[in-house]
Backbone as XML, in Angstrom:
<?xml version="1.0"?>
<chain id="A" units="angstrom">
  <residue number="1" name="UNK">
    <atom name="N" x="207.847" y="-182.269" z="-92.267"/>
    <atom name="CA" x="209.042" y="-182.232" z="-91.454"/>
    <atom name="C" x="208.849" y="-181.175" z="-90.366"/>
  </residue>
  <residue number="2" name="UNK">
    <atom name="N" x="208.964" y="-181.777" z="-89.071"/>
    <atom name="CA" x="209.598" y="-180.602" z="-87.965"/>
    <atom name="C" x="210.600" y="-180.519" z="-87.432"/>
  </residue>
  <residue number="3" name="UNK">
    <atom name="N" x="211.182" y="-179.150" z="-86.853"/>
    <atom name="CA" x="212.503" y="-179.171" z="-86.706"/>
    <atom name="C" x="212.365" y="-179.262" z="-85.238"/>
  </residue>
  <residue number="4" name="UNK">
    <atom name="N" x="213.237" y="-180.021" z="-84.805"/>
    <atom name="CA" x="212.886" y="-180.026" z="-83.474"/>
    <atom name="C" x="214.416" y="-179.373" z="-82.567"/>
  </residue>
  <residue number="5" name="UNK">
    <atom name="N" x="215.461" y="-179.058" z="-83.086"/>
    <atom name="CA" x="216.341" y="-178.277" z="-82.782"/>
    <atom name="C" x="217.854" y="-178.000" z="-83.609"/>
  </residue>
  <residue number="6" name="UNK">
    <atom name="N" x="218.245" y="-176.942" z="-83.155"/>
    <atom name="CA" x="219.393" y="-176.709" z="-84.149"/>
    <atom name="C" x="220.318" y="-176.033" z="-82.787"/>
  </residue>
  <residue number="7" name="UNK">
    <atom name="N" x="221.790" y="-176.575" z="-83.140"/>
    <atom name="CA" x="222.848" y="-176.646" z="-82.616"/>
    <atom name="C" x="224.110" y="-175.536" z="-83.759"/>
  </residue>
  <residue number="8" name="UNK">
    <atom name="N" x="224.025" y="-174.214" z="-83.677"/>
    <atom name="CA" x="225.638" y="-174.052" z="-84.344"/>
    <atom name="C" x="226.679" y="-173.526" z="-83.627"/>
  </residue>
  <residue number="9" name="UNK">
    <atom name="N" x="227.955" y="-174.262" z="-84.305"/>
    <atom name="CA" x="229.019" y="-173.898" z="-83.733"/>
    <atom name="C" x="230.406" y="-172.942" z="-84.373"/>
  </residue>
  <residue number="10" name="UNK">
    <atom name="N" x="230.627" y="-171.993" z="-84.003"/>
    <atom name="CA" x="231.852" y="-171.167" z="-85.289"/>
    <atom name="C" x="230.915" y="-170.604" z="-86.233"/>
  </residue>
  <residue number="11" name="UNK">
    <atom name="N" x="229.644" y="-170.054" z="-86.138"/>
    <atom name="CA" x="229.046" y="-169.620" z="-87.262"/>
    <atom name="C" x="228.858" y="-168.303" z="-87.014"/>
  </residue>
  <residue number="12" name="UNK">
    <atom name="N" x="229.551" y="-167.720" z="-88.248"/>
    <atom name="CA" x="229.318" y="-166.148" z="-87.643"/>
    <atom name="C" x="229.446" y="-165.501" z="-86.379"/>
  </residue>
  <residue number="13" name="UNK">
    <atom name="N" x="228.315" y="-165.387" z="-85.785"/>
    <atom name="CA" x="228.349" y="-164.701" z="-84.449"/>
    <atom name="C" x="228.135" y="-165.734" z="-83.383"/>
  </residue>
  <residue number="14" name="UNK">
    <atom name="N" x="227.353" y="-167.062" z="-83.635"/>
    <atom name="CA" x="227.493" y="-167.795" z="-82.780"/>
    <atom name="C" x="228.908" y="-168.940" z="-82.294"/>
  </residue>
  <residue number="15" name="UNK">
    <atom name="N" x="229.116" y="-168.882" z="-81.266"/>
    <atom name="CA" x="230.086" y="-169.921" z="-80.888"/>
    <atom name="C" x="229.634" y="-171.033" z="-80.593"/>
  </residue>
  <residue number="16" name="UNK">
    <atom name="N" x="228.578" y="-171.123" z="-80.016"/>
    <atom name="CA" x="227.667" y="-172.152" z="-79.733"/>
    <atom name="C" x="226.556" y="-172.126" z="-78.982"/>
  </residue>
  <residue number="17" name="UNK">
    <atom name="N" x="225.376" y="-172.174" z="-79.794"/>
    <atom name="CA" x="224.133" y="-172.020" z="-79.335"/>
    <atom name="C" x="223.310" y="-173.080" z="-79.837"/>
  </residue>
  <residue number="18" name="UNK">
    <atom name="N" x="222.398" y="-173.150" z="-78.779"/>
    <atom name="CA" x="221.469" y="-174.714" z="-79.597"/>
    <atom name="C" x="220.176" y="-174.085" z="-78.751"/>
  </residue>
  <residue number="19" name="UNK">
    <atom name="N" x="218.946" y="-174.123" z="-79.677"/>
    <atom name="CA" x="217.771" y="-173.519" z="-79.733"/>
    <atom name="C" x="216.747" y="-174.905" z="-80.146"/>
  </residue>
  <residue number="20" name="UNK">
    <atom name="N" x="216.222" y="-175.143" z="-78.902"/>
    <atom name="CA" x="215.137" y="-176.454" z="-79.006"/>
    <atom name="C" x="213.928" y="-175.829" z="-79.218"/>
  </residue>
  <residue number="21" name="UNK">
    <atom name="N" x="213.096" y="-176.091" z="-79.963"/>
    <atom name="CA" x="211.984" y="-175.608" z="-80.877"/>
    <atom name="C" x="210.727" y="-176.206" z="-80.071"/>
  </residue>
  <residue number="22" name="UNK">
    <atom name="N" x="209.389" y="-175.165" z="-79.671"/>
    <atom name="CA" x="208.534" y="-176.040" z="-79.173"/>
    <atom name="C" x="207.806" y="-176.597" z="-80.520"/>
  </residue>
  <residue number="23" name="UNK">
    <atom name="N" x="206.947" y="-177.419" z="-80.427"/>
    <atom name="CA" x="206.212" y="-178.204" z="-81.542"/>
    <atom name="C" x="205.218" y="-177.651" z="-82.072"/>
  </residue>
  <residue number="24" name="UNK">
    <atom name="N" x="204.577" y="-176.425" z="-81.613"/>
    <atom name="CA" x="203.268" y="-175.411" z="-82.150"/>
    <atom name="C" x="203.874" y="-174.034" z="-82.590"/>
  </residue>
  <residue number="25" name="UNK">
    <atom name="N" x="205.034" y="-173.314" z="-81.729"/>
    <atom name="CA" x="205.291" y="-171.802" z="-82.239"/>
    <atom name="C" x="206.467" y="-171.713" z="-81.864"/>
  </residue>
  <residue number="26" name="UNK">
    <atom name="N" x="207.134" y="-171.030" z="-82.798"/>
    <atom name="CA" x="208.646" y="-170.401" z="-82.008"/>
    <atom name="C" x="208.509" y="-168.664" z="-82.566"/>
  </residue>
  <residue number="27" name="UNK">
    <atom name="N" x="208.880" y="-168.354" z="-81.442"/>
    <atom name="CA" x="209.712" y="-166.612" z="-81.851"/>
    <atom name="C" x="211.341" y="-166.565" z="-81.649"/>
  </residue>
  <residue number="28" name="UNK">
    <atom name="N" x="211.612" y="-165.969" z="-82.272"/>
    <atom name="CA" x="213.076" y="-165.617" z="-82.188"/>
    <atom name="C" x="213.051" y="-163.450" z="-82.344"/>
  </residue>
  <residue number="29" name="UNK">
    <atom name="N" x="213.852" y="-163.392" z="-80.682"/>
    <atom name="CA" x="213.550" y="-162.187" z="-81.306"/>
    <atom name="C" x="215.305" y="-161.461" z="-80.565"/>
  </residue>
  <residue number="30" name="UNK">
    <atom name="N" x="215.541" y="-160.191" z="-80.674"/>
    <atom name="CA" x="217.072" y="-160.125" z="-80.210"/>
    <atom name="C" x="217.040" y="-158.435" z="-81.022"/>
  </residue>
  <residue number="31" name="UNK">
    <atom name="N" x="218.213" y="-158.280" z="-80.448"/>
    <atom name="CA" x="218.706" y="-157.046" z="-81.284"/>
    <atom name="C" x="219.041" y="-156.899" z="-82.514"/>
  </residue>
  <residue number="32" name="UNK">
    <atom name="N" x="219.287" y="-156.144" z="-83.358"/>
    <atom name="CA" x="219.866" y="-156.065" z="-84.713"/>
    <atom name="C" x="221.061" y="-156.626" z="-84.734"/>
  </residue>
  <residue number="33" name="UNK">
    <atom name="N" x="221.781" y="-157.288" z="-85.606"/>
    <atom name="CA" x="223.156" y="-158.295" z="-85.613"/>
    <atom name="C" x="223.314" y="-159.336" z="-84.183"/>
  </residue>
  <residue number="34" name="UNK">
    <atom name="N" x="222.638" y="-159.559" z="-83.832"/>
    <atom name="CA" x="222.470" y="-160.496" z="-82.621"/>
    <atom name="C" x="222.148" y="-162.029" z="-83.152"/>
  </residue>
  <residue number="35" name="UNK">
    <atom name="N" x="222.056" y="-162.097" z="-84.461"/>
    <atom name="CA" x="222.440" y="-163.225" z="-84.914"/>
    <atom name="C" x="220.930" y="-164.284" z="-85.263"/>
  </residue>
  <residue number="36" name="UNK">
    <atom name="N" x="219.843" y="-163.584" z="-85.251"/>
    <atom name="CA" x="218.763" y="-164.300" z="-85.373"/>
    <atom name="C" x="218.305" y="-164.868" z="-86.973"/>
  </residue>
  <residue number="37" name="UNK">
    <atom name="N" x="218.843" y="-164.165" z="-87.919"/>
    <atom name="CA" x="218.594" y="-164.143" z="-89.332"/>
    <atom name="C" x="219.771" y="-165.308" z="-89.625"/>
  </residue>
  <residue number="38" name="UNK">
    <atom name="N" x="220.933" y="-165.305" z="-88.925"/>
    <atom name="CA" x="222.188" y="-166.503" z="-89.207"/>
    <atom name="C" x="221.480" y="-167.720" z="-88.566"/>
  </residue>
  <residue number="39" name="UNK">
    <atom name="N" x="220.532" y="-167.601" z="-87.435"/>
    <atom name="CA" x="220.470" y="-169.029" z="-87.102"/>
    <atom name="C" x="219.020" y="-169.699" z="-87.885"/>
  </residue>
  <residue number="40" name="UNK">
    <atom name="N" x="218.531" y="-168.686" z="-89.300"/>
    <atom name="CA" x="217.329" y="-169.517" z="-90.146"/>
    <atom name="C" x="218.357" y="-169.724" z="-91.022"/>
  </residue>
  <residue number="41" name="UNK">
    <atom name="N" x="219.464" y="-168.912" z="-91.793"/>
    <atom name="CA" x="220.558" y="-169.347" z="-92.630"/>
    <atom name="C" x="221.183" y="-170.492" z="-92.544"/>
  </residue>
  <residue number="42" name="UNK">
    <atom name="N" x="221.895" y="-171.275" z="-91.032"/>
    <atom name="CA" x="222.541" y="-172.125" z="-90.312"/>
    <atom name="C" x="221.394" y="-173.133" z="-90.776"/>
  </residue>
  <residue number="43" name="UNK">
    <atom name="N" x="220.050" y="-173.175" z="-90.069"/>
    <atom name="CA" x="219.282" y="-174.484" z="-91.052"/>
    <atom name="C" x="218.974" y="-174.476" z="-91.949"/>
  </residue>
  <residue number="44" name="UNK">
    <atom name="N" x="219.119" y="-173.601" z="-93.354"/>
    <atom name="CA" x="218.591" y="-173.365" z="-94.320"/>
    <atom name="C" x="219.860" y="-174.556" z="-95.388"/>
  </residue>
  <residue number="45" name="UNK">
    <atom name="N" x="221.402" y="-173.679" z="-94.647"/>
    <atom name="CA" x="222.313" y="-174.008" z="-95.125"/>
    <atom name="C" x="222.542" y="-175.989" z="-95.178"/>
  </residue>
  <residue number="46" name="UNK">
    <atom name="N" x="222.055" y="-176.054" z="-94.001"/>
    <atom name="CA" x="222.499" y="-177.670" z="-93.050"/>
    <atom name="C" x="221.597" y="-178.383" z="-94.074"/>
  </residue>
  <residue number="47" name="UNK">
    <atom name="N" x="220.581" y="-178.150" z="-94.675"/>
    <atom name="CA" x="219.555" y="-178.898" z="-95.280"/>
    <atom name="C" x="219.713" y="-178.749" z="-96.703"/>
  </residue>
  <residue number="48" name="UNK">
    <atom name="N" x="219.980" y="-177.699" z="-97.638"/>
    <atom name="CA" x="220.207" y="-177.443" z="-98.832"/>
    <atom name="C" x="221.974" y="-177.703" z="-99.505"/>
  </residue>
  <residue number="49" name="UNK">
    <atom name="N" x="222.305" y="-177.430" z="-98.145"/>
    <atom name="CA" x="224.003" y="-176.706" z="-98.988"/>
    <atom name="C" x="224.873" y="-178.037" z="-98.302"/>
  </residue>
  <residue number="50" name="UNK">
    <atom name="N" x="226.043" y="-178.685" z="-99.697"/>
    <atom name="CA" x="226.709" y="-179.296" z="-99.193"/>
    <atom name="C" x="227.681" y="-178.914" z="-98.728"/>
  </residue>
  <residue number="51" name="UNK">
    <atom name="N" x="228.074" y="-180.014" z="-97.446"/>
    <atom name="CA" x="229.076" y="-179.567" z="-96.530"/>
    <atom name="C" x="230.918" y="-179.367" z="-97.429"/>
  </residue>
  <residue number="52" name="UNK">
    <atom name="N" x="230.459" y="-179.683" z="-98.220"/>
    <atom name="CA" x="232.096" y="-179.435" z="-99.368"/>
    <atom name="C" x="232.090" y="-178.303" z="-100.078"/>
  </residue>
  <residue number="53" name="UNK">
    <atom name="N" x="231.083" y="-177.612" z="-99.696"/>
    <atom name="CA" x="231.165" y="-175.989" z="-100.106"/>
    <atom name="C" x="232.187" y="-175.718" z="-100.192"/>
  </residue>
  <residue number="54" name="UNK">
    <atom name="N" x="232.616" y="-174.634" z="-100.996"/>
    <atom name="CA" x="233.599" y="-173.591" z="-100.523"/>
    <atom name="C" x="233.470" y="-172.251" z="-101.431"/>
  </residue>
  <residue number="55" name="UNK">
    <atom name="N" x="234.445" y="-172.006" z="-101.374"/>
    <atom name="CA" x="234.407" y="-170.167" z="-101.804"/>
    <atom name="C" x="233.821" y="-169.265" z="-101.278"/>
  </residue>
  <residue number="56" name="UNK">
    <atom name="N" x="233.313" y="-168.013" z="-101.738"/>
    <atom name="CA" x="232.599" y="-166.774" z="-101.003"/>
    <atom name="C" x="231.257" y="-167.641" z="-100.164"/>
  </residue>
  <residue number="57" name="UNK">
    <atom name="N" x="230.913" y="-168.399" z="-100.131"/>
    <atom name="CA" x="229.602" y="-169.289" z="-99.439"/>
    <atom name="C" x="229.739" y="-169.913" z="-98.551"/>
  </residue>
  <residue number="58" name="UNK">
    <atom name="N" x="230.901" y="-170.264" z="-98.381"/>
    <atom name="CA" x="231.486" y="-171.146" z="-97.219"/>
    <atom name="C" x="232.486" y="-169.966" z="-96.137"/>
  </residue>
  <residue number="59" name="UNK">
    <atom name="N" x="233.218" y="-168.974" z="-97.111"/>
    <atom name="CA" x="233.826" y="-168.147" z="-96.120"/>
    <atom name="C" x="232.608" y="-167.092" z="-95.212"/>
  </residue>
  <residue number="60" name="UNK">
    <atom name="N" x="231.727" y="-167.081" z="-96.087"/>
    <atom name="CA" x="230.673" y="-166.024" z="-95.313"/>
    <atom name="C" x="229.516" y="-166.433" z="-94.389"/>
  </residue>
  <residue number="61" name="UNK">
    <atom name="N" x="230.381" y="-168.152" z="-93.790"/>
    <atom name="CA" x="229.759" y="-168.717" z="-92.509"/>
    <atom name="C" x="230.611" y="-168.669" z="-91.392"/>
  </residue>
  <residue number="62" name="UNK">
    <atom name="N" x="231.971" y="-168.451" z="-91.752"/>
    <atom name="CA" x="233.294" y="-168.525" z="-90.741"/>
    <atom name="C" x="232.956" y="-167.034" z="-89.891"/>
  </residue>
  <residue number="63" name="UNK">
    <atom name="N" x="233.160" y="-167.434" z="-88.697"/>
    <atom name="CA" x="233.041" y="-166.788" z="-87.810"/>
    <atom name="C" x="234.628" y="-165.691" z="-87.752"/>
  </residue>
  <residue number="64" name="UNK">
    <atom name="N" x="233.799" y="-164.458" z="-87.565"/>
    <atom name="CA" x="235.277" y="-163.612" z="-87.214"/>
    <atom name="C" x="236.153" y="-163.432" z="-85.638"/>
  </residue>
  <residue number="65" name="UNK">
    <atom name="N" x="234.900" y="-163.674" z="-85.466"/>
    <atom name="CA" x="235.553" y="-163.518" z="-83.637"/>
    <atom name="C" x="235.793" y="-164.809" z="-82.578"/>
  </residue>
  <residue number="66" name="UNK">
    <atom name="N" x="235.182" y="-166.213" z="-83.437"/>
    <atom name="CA" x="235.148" y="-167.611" z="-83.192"/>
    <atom name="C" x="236.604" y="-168.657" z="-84.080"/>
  </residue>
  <residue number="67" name="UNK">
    <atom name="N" x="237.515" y="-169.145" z="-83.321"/>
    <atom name="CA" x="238.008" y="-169.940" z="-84.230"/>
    <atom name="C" x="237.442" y="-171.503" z="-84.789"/>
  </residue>
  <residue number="68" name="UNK">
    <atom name="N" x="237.730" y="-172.063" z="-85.642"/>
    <atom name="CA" x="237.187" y="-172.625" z="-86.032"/>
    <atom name="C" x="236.317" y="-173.313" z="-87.218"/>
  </residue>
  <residue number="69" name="UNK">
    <atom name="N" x="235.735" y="-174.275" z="-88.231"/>
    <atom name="CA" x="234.947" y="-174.447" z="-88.978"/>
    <atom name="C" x="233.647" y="-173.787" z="-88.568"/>
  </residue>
  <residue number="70" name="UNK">
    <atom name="N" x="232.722" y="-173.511" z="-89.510"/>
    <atom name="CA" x="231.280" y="-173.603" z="-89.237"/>
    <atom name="C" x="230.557" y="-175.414" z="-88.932"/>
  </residue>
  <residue number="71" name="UNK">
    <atom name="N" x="229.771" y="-175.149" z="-88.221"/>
    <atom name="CA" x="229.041" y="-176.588" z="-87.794"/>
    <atom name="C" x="227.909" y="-176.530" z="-87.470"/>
  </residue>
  <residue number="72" name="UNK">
    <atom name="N" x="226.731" y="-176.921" z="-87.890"/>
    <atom name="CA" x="225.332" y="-177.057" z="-88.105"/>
    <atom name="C" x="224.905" y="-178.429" z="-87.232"/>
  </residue>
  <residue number="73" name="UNK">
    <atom name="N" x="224.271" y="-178.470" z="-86.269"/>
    <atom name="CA" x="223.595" y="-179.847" z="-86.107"/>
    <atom name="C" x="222.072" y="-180.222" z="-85.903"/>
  </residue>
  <residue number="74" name="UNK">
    <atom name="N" x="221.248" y="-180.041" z="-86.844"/>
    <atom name="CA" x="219.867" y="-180.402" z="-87.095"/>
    <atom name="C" x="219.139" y="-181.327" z="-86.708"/>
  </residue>
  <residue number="75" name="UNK">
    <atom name="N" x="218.454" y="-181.405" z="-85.144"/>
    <atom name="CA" x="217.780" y="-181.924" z="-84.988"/>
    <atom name="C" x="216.123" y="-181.954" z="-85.722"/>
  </residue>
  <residue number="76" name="UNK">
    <atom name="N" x="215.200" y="-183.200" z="-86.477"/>
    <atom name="CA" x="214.084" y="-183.065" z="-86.738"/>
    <atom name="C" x="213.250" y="-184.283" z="-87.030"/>
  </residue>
  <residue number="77" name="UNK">
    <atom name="N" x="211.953" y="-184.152" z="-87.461"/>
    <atom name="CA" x="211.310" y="-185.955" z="-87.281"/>
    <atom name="C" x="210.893" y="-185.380" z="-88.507"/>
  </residue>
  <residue number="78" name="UNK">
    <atom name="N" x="210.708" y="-186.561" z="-89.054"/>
    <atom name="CA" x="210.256" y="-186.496" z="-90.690"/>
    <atom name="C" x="209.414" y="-187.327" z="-91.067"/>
  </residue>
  <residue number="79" name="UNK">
    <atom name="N" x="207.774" y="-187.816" z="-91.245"/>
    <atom name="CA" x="207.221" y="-189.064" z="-91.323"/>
    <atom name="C" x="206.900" y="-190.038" z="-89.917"/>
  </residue>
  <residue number="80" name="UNK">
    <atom name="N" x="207.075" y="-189.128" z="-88.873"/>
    <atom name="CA" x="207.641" y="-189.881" z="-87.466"/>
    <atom name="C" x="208.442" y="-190.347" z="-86.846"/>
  </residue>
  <residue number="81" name="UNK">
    <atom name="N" x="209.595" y="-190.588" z="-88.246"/>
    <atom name="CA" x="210.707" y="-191.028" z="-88.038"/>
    <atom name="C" x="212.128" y="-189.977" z="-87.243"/>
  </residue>
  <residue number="82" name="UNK">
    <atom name="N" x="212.265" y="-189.816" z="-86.319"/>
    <atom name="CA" x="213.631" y="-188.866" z="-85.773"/>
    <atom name="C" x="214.670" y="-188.653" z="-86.763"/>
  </residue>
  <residue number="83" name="UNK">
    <atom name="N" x="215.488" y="-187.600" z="-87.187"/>
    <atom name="CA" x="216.925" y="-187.798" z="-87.500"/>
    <atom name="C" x="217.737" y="-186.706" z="-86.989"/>
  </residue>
  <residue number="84" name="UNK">
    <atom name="N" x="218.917" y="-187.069" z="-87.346"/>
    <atom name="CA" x="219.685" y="-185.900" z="-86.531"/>
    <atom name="C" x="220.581" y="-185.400" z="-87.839"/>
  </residue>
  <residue number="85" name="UNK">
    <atom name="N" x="221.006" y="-184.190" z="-88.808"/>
    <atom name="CA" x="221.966" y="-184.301" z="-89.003"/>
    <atom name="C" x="223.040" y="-183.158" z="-88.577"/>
  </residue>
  <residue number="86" name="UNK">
    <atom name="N" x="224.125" y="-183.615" z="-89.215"/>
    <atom name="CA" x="225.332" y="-182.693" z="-88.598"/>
    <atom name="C" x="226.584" y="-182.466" z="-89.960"/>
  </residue>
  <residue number="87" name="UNK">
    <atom name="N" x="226.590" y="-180.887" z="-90.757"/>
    <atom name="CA" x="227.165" y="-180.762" z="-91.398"/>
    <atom name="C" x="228.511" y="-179.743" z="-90.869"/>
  </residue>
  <residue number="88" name="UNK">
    <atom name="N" x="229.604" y="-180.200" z="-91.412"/>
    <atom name="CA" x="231.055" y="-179.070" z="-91.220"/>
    <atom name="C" x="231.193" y="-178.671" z="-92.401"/>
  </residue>
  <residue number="89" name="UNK">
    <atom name="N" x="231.321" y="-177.632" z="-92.080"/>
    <atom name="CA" x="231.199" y="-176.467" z="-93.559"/>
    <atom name="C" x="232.801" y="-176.454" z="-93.367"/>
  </residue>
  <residue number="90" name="UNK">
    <atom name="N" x="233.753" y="-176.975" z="-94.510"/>
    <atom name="CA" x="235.205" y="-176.872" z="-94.392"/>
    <atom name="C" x="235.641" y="-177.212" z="-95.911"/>
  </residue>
  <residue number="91" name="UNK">
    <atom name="N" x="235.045" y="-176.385" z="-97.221"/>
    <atom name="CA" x="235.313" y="-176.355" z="-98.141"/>
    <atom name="C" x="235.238" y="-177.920" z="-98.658"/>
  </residue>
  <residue number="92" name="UNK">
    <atom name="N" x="236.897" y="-178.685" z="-99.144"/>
    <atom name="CA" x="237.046" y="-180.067" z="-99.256"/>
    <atom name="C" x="237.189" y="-180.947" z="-97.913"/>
  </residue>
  <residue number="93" name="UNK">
    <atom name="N" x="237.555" y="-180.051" z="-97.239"/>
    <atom name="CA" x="237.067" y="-181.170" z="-96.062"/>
    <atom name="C" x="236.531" y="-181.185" z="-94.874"/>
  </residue>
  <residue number="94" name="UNK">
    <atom name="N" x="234.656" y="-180.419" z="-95.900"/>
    <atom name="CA" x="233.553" y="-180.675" z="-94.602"/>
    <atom name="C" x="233.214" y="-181.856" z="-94.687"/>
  </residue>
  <residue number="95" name="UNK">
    <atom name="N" x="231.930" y="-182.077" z="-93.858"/>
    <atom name="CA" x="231.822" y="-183.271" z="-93.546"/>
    <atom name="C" x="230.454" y="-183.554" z="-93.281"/>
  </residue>
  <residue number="96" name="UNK">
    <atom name="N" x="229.808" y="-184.816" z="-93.376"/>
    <atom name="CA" x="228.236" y="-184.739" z="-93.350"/>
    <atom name="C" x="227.849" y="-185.929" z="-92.438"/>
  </residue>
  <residue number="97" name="UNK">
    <atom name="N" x="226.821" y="-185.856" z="-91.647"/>
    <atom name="CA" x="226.720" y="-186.980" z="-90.786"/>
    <atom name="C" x="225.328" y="-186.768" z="-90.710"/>
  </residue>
  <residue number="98" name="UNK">
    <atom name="N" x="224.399" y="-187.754" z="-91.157"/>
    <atom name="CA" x="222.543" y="-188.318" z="-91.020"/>
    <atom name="C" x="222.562" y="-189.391" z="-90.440"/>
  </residue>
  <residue number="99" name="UNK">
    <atom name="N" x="222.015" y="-189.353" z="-89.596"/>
    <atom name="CA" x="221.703" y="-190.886" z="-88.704"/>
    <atom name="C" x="220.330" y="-190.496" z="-88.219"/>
  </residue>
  <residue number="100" name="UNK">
    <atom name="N" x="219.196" y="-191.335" z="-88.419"/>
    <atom name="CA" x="218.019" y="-192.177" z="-88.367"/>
    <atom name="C" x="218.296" y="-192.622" z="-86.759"/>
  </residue>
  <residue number="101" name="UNK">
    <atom name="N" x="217.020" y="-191.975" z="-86.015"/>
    <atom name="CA" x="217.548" y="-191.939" z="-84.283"/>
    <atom name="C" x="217.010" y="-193.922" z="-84.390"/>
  </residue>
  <residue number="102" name="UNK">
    <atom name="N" x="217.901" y="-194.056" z="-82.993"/>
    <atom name="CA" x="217.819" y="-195.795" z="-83.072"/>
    <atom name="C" x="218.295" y="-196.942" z="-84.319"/>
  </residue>
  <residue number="103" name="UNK">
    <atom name="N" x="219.154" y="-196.327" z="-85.602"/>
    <atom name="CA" x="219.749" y="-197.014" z="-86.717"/>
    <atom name="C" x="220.492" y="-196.645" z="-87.003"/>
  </residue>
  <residue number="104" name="UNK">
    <atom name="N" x="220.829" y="-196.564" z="-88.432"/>
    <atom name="CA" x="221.834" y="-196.126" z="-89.151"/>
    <atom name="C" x="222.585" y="-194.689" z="-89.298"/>
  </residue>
  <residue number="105" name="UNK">
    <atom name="N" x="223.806" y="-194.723" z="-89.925"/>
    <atom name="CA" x="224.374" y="-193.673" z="-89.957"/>
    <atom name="C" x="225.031" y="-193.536" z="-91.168"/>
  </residue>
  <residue number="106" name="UNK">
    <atom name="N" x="224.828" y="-192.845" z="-91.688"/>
    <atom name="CA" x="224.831" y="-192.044" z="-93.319"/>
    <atom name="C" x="226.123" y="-191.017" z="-92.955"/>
  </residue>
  <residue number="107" name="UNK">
    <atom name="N" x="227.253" y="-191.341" z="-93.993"/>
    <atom name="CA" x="228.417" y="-189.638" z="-94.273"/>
    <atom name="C" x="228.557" y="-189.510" z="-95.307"/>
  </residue>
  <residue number="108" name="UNK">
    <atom name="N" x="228.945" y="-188.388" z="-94.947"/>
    <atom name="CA" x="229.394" y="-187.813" z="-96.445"/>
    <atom name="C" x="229.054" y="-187.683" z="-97.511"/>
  </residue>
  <residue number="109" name="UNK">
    <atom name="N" x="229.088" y="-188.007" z="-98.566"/>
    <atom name="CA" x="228.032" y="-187.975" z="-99.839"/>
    <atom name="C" x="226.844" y="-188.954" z="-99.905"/>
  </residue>
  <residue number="110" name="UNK">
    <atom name="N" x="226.903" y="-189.513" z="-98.985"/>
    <atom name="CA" x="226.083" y="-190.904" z="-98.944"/>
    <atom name="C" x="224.783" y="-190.355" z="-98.268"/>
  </residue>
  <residue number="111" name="UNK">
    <atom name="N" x="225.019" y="-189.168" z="-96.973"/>
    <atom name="CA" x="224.541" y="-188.815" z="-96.412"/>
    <atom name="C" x="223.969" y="-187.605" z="-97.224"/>
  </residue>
  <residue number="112" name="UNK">
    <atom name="N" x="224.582" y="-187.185" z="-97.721"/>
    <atom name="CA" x="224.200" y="-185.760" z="-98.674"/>
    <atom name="C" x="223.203" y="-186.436" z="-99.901"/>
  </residue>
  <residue number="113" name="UNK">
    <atom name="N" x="223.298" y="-187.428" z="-100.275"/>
    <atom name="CA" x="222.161" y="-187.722" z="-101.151"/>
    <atom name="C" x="220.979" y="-188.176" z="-100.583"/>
  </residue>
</chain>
């Protein structure tokens, strides 16, 4: 799998930033709390953690100075194949969206499995 970009929105410190990945190296580099360690968390989260989270795991993505859900959108190719996904971190009612670039579209638990 490569990631070929990540989009978050309401996360922590970001309001909205989207970071397109070249295909051989990325650096990420910034000041201390400038948010570089939240945006490997943000894809760590989008790929492992379901979007129906909640409790201390889901509140400690909510942004303090952003209103709003947390929102992850994972661009990456997998096998050659493109996908995109897009999770809302909103306890019972986040939300999950995988779609296969040029086909189908997967939600919610359907998408999470």
């Amino acid at each position: 799998m490569r990631l070929l970009s990540i989009t978050v929105r309401n996360y922590r410190v970001h309001k909205d930033l989207t970071v397109n990945f070249d295909p051989s190296r990325n650096l990420i580099g910034g000041p201390n709390e400038s948010g570089k360690s939240t945006l490997a968390e943000a894809a760590h989260r989008a790929l492992f953690l379901r979007s129906k989270t909640g409790g201390n795991i889901q509140k400690e993505m909510v942004s303090s100075c952003h209103l709003g859900e947390p929102e992850v959108l994972l661009t990456f190719e997998a096998a050659g194949t493109r996908w995109e996904l897009e999770k809302r971190f909103a306890a019972t009612k986040g939300s999950t969206r995988l779609t296969v670039h040029g086909g189908a579209t997967l939600r919610d638990d359907e998408a999470e499995s």
